[in-house]
mmCIF file of C-alpha atoms in Angstrom:
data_model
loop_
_atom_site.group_PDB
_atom_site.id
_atom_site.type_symbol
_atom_site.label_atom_id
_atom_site.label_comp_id
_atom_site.label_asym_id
_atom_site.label_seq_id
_atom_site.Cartn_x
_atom_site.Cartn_y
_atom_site.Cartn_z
ATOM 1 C CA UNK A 123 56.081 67.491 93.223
ATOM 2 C CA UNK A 124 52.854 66.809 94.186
ATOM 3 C CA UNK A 125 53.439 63.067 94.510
ATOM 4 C CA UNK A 126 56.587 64.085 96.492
ATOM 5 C CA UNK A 127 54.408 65.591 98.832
ATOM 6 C CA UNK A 128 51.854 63.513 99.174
ATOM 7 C CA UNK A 129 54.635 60.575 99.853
ATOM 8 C CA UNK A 130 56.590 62.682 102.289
ATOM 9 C CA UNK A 131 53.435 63.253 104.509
ATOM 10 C CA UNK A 132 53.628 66.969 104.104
ATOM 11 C CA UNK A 133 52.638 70.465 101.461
ATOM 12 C CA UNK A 134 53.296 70.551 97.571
ATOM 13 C CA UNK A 135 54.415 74.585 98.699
ATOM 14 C CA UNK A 136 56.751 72.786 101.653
ATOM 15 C CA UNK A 137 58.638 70.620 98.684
ATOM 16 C CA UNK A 138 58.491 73.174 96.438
ATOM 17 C CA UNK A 139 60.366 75.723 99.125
ATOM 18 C CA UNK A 140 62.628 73.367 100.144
ATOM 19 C CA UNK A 141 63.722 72.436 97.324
ATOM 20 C CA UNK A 142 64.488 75.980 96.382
ATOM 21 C CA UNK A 143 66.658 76.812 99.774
ATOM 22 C CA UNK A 144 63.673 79.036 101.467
ATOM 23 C CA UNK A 145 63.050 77.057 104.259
ATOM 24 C CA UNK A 146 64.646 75.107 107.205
ATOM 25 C CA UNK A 147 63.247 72.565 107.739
ATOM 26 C CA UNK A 148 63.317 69.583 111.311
ATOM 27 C CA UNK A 149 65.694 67.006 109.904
ATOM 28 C CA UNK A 150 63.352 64.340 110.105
ATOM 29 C CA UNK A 151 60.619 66.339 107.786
ATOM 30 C CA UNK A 152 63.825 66.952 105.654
ATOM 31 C CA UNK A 153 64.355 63.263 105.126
ATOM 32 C CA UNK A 154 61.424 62.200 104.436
ATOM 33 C CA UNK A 155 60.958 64.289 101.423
ATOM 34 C CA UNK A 156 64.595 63.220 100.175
ATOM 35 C CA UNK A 157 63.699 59.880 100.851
ATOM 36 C CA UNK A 158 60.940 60.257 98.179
ATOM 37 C CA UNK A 159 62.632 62.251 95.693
ATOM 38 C CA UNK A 160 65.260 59.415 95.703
ATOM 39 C CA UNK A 161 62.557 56.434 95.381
ATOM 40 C CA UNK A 162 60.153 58.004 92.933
ATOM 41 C CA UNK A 163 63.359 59.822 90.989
ATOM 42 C CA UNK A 164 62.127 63.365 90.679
ATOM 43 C CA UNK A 165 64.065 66.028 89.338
ATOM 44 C CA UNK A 166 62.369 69.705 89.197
ATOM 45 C CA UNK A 167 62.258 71.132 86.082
ATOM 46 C CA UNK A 168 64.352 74.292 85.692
ATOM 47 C CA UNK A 169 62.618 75.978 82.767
ATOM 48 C CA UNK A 170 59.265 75.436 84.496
ATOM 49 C CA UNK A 171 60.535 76.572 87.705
ATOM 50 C CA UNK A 172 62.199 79.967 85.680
ATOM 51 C CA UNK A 173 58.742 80.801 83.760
ATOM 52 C CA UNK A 174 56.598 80.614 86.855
ATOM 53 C CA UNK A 175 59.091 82.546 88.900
ATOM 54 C CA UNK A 176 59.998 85.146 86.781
ATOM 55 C CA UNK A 177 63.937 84.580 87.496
ATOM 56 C CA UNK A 178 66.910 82.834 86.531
ATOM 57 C CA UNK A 179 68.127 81.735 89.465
ATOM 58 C CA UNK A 180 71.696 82.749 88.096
ATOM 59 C CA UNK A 181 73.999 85.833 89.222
ATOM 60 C CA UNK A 182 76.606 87.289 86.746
ATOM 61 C CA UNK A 183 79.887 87.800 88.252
ATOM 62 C CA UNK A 184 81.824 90.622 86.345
ATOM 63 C CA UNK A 185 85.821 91.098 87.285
ATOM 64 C CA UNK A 186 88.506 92.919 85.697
ATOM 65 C CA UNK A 187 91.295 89.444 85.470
ATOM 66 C CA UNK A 188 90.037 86.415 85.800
ATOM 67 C CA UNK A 189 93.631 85.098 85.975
ATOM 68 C CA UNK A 190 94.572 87.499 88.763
ATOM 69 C CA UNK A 191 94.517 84.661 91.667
ATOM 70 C CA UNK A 192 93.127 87.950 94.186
ATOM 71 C CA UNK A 193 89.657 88.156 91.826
ATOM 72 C CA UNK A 194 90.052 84.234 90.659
ATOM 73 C CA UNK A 195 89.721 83.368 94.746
ATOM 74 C CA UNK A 196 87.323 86.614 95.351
ATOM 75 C CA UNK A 197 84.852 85.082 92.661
ATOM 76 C CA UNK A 198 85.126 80.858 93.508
ATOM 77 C CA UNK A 199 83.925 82.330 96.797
ATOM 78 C CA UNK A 200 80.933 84.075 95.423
ATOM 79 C CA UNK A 201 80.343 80.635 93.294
ATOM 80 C CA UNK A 202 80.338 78.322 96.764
ATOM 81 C CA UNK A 203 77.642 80.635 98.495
ATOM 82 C CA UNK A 204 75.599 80.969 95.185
ATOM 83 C CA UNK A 205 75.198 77.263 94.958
ATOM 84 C CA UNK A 206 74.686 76.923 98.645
ATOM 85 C CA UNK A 207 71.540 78.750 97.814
ATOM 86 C CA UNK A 208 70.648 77.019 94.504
ATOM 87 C CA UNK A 209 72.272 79.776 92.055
ATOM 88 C CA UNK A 210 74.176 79.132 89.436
ATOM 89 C CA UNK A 211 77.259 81.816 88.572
ATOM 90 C CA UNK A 212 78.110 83.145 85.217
ATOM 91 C CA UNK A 213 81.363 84.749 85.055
ATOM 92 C CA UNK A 214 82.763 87.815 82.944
ATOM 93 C CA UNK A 215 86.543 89.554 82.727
ATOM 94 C CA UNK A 216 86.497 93.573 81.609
ATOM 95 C CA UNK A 217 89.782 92.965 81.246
ATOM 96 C CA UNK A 218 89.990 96.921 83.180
ATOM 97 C CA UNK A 219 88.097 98.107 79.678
ATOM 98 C CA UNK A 220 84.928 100.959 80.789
ATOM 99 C CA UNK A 221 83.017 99.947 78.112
ATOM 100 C CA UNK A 222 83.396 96.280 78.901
ATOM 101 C CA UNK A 223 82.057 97.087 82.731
ATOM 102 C CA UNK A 224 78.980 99.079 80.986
ATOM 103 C CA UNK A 225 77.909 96.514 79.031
ATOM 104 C CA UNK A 226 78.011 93.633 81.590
ATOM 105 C CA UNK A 227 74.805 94.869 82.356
ATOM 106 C CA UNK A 228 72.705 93.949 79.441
ATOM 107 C CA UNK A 229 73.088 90.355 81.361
ATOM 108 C CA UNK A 230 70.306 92.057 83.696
ATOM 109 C CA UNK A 231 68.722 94.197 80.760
ATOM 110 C CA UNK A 232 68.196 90.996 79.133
ATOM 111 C CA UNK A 233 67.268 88.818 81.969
ATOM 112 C CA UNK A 234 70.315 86.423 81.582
ATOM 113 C CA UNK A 235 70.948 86.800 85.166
ATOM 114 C CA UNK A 236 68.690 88.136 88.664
ATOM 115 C CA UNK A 237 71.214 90.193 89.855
ATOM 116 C CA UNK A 238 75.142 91.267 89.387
ATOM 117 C CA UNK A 239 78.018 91.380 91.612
ATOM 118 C CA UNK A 240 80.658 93.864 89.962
ATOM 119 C CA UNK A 241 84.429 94.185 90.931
ATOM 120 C CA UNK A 242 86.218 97.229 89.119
ATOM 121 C CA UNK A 243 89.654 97.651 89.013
ATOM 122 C CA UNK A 244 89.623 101.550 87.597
ATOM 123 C CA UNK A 245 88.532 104.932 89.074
ATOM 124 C CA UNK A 246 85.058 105.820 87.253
ATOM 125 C CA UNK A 247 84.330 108.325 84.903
ATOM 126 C CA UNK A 248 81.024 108.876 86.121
ATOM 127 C CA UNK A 249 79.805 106.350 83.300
ATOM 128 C CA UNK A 250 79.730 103.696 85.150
ATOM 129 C CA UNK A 251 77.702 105.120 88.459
ATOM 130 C CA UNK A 252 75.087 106.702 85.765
ATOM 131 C CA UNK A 253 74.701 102.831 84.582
ATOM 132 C CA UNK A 254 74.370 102.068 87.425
ATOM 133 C CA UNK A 255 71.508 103.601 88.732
ATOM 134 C CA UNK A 256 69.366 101.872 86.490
ATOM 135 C CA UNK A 257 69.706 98.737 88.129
ATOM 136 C CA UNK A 258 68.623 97.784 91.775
ATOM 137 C CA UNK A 259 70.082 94.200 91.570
ATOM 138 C CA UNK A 260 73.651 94.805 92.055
ATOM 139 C CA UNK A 261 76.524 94.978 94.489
ATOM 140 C CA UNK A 262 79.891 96.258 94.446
ATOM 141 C CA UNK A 263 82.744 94.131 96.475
ATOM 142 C CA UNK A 264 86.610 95.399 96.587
ATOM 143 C CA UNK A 265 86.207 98.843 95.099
ATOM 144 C CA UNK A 266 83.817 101.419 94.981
ATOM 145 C CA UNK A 267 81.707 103.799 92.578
ATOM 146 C CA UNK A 268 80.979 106.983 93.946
ATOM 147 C CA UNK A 269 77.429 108.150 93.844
ATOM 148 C CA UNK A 270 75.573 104.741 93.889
ATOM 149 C CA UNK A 271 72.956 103.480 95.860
ATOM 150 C CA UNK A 272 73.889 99.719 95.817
ATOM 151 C CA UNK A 273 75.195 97.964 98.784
ATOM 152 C CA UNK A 274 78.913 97.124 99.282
ATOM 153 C CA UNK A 275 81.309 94.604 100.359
ATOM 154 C CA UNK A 276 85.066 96.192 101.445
ATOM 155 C CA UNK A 277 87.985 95.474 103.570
ATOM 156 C CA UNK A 278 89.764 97.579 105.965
ATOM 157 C CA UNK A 279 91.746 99.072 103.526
ATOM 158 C CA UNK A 280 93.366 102.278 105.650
ATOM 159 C CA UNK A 281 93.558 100.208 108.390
ATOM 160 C CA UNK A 282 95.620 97.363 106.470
ATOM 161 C CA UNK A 283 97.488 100.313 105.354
ATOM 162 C CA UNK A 284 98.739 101.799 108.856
ATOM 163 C CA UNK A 285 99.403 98.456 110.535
ATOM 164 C CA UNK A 286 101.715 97.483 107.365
ATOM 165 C CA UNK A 287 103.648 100.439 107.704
ATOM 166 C CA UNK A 288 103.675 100.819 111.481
ATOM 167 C CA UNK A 289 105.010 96.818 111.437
ATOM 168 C CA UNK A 290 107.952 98.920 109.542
ATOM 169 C CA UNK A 291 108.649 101.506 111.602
ATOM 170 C CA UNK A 292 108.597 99.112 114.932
ATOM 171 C CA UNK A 293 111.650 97.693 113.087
ATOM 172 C CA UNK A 294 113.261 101.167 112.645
ATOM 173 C CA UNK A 295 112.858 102.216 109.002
ATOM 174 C CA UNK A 296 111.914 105.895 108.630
ATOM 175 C CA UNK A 297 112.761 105.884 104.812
ATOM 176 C CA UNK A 298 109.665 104.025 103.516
ATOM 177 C CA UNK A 299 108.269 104.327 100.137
ATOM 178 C CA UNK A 300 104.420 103.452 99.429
ATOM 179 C CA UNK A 301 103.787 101.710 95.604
ATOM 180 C CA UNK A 302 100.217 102.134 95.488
ATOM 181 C CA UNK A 303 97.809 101.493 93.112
ATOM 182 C CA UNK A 304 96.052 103.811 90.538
ATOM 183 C CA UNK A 305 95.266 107.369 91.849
ATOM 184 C CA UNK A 306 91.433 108.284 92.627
ATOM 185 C CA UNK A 307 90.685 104.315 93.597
ATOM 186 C CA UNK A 308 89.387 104.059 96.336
ATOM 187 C CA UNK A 309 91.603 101.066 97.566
ATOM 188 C CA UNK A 310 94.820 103.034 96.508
ATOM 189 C CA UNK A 311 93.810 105.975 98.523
ATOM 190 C CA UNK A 312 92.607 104.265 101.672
ATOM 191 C CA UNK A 313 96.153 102.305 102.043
ATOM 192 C CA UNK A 314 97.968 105.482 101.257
ATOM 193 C CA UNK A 315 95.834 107.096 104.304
ATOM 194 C CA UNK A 316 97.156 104.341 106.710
ATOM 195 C CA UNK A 317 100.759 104.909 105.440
ATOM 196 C CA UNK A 318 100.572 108.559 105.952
ATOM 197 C CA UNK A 319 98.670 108.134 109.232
ATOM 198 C CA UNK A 320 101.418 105.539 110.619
ATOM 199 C CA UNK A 321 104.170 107.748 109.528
ATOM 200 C CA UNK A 322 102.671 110.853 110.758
ATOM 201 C CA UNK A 323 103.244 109.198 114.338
ATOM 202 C CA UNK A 324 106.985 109.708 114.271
ATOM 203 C CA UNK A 325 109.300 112.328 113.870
ATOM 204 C CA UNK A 326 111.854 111.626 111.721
ATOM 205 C CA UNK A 327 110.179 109.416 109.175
ATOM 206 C CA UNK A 328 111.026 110.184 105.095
ATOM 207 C CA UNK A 329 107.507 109.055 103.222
ATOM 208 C CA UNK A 330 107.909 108.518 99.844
ATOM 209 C CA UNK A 331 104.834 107.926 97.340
ATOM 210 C CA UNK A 332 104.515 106.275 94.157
ATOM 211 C CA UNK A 333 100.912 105.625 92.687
ATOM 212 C CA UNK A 334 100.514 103.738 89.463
ATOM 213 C CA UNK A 335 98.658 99.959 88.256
ATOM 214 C CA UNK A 336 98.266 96.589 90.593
ATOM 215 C CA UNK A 337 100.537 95.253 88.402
ATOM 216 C CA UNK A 338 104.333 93.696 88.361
ATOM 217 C CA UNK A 339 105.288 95.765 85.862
ATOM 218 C CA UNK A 340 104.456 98.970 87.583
ATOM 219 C CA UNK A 341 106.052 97.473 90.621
ATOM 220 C CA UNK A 342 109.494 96.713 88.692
ATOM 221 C CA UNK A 343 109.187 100.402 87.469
ATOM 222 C CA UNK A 344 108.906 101.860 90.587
ATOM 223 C CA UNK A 345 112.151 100.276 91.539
ATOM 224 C CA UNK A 346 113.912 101.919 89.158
ATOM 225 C CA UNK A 347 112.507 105.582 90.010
ATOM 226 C CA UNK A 348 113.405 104.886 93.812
ATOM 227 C CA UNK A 349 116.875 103.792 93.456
ATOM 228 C CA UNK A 350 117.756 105.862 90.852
ATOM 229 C CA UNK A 351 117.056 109.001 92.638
ATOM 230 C CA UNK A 352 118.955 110.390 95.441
ATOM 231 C CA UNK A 353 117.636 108.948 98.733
ATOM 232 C CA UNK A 354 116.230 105.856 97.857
ATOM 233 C CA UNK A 355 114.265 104.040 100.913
ATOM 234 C CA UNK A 356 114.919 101.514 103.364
ATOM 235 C CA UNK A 357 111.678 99.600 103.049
ATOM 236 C CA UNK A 358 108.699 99.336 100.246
ATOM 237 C CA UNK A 359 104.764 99.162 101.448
ATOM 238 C CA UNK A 360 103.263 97.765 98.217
ATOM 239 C CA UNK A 361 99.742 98.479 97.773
ATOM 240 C CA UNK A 362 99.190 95.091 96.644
ATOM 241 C CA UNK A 363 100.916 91.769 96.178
ATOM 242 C CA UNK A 364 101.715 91.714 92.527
ATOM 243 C CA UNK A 365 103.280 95.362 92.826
ATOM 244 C CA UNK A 366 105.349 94.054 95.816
ATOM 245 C CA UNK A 367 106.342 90.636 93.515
ATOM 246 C CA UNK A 368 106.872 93.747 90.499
ATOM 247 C CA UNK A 369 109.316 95.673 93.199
ATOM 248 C CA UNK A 370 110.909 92.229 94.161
ATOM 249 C CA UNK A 371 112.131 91.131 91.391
ATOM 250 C CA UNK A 372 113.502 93.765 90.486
ATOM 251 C CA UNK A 373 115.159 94.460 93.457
ATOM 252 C CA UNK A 374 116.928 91.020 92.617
ATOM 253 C CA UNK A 375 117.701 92.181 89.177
ATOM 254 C CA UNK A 376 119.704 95.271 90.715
ATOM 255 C CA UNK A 377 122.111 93.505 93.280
ATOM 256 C CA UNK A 378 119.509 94.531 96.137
ATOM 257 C CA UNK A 379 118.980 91.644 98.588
ATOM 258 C CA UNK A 380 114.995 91.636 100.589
ATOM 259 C CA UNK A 381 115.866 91.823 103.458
ATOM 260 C CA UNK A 382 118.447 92.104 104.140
ATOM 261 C CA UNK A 383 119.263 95.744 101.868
ATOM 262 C CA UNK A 384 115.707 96.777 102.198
ATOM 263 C CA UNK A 385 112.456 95.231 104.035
ATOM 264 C CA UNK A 386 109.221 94.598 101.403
ATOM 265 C CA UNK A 387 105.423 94.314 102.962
ATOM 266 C CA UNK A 388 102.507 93.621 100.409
ATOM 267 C CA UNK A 389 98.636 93.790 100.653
ATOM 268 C CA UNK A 390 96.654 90.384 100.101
ATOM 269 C CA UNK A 391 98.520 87.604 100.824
ATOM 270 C CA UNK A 392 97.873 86.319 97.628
ATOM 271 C CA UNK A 393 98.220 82.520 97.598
ATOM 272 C CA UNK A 394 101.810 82.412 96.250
ATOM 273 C CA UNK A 395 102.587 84.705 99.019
ATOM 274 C CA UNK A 396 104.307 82.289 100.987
ATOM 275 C CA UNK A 397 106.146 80.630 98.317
ATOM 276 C CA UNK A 398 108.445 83.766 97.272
ATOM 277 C CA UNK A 399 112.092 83.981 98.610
ATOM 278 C CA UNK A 400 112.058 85.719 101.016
ATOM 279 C CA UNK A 401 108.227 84.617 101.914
ATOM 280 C CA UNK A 402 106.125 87.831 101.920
ATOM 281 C CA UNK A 403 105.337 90.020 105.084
ATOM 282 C CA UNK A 404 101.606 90.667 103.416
ATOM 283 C CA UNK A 405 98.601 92.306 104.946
ATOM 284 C CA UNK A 406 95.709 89.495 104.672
ATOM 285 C CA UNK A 407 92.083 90.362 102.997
ATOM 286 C CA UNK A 408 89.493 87.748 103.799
ATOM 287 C CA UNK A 409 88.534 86.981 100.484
ATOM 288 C CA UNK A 410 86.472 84.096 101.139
ATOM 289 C CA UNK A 411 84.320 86.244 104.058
ATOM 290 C CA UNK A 412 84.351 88.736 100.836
ATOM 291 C CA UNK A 413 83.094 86.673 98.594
ATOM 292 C CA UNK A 414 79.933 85.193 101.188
ATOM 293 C CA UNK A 415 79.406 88.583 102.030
ATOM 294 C CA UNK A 416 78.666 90.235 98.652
ATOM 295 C CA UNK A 417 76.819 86.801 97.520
ATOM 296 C CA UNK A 418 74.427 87.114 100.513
ATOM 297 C CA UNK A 419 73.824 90.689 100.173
ATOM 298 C CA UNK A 420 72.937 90.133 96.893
ATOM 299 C CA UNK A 421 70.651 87.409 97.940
ATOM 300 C CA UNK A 422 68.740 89.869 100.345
ATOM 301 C CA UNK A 423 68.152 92.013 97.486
ATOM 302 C CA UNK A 424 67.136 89.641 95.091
ATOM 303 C CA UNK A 425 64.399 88.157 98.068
ATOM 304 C CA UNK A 426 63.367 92.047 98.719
ATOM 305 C CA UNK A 427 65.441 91.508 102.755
ATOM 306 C CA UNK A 428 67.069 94.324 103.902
ATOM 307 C CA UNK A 429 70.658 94.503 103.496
ATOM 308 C CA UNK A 430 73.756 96.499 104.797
ATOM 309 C CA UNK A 431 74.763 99.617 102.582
ATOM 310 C CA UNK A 432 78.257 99.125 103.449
ATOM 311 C CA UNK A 433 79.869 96.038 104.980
ATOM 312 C CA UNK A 434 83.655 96.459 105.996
ATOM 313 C CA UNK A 435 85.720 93.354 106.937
ATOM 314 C CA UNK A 436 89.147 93.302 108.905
ATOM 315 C CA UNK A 437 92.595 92.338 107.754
ATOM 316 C CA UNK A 438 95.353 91.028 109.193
ATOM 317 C CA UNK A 439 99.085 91.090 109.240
ATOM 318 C CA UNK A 440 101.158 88.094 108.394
ATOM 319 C CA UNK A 441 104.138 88.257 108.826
ATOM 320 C CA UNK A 442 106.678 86.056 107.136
ATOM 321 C CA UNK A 443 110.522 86.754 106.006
ATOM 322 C CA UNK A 444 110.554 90.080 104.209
ATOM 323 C CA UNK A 445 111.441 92.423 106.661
ATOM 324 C CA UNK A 446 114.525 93.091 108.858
ATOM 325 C CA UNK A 447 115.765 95.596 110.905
ATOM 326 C CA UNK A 448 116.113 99.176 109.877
ATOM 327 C CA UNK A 449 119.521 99.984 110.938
ATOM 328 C CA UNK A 450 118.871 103.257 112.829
ATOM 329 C CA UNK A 451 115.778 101.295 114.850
ATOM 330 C CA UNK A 452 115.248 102.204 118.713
ATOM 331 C CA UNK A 453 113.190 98.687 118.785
ATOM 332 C CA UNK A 454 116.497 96.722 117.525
ATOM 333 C CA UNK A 455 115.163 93.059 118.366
ATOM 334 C CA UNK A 456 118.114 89.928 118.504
ATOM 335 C CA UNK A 457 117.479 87.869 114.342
ATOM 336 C CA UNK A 458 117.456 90.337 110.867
ATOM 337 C CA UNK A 459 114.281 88.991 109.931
ATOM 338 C CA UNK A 460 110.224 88.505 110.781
#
C-alpha cells in the first residue's frame, strides 16, 4: 500500500480509504492510484485488513423463504448495495421457524458478520424483541418487532391497502372480501386498515375479512370459505401476491372466471405478476429502494452515522387485467376490464 501511495503521488491512509469505499475522491487522484494498483499488481489483504479493523466487512441477511421471489428480490437488493460498499452478504432462510430467527444472531455473537438485516414473516412472541435488544447492529426491513430500538425499513402498507380497494369500488363492487395475511403482523394489519378505511367511505359496501398465511394454499382455502357461504363477494383484495395466485387458481378450479365473475387485486407485484391470465391488478412495493434502504441504514450504524428510526417508502398501483366492472357500479366505464 505504501508503494501504491508513494507511486500515485498521494497518502498510504488516502489508498487505504479508498480502497475501502470511505472516501470520494477527484477522478484524476482516483486514477492515478488505480493506475498503480494495476502496474505494480496489488491486492489488499483481507485477513490483515479484518484483524486491524476489528470487522468482517460482511452483513448476514436472515429471511424466512429464500425461494419466495418477494424476499429472493428484497435480499439481491441488499447484496448490490453491500458490495457497492465493499461488503460481502451471507444469507440465511428461518424457514418462518422462532427459534431459527433467534439463533441467526450468534452470526453477530460470534463475529461472523458486523451487523444483521432481519426480515420476519411471523408475529413475535416477545422472544425475538428480548434478543434483540442485545444487539445494536441490526435492522428490520418488511415487518416489524414491537418494542425494539433498531431502525426500520417499511412500505406504505395501509396506504397500498386503501388505494387497492378504493381502485375496486371506483369500478362498483361493494361486496369485497380482504385475504390477508397472519393476524397481529404488522403488514396484515396495516392493509386491512386501508381496506376498512376505503370501504368505510361508502355506504353500501359488504367487507368481508379473512386473515390467515402469505401463502397459495391459504389463498385456495379462502376460496372455498367465500363461495361456499351465503353471499360470497364480487371482488378479492389479497394481502399479497401468492394469496391472490392461491385465490386464483382456485377460482379457475370452481367454474369462476377473473374477471369477468369476480375482479382479483394483489399486493407486490411479484415478478410473475404480469405473466398470470388474467395479468394481475397488484399494488407495487419498491423492493429494490427496500433493499438500498435497509443496506445503507445498516451501513450508518455500522460507521457510528446517524440513521432514520423508521423509513417508509410508497407503493403504487398497477393495474393490469384482473378487474372489471362491478355490475351495480355508478362509475360504469365503456371495456369489462383494467
Amino acid at each position: 500500500m505504501n508503494e501504491v501511495a508513494q507511486e500515485a503521488g498521494v497518502s498510504p491512509t488516502t489508498v487505504s480509504r479508498y480502497l475501502n469505499h470511505r472516501i470520494e475522491l477527484p477522478k484524476p487522484t482516483a486514477a492515478r492510484i488505480d493506475e498503480a494498483i494495476l502496474r505494480l499488481r496489488y491486492r489488499p489483504n483481507p485477513l490483515a485488513r479484518r484483524l486491524s479493523t476489528g470487522r468482517t466487512e460482511t452483513i448476514a441477511i436472515v429471511a424466512p423463504e429464500i425461494a419466495n421471489p418477494f424476499f429472493a428480490d428484497l435480499a439481491a437488493a441488499i447484496e448490490d448495495e453491500a458490495e457497492r460498499h465493499g461488503y460481502a452478504v451471507m444469507m440465511s432462510s428461518t424457514r418462518g421457524v422462532a427459534e431459527r430467527e433467534l439463533s441467526a444472531f450468534r452470526l453477530l455473537e460470534d463475529q461472523h458478520a458486523d451487523g444483521l438485516i432481519l426480515m420476519t414473516n411471523r408475529p413475535d412472541d416477545g422472544m425475538l424483541a428480548a434478543r434483540m435488544a442485545h444487539h445494536a447492529r441490526v435492522v428490520l426491513v418488511d415487518e416489524d418487532v414491537p418494542g425494539v430500538d433498531v431502525p426500520r425499513v417499511f412500505v406504505e402498507n395501509e396506504a397500498g391497502g386503501y388505494v387497492a380497494t378504493r381502485h375496486l369500488l371506483d369500478r362498483g363492487h361493494r361486496q369485497i372480501a380482504y385475504l390477508g395475511g397472519p393476524a397481529g403482523l404488522m403488514s396484515a394489519i396495516e392493509r386491512e386498515a386501508g381496506f376498512r378505511r376505503a370501504m368505510g367511505e361508502v355506504e353500501d359496501g359488504v367487507p368481508q375479512v379473512v386473515s390467515g398465511a402469505y401463502s397459495r394454499e391459504f389463498g385456495a382455502r379462502a376460496v372455498d370459505a367465500l363461495f361456499d357461504g351465503a353471499a360470497p363477494p364480487t371482488a378479492i383484495f389479497a394481502g399479497s401476491d401468492f394469496i391472490a395466485i392461491g385465490a386464483m387458481g382456485r377460482l379457475r378450479e370452481r367454474g369462476i372466471a377473473v374477471p369477468a365473475d369476480i375482479s382479483v387485486v394483489g399486493f407486490d407485484d411479484m415478478p410473475f405478476a404480469d405473466m398470470l391470465a388474467p395479468a394481475l391488478t397488484t399494488v407495487r412495493q419498491p423492493v429494490n429502494a427496500m433493499g438500498q434502504a435497509a443496506c445503507r441504514s445498516l451501513l450508518a450504524l455500522l460507521n457510528n452515522q446517524e440513521t432514520a428510526p423508521v423509513t417508509r417508502l410508497p407503493v403504487a398501483l398497477v393495474e393490469r387485467q384482473s378487474v372489471a366492472n362491478g355490475s351495480k357500479s355508478p362509475f360504469q366505464r365503456q371495456g369489462t376490464s383494467t
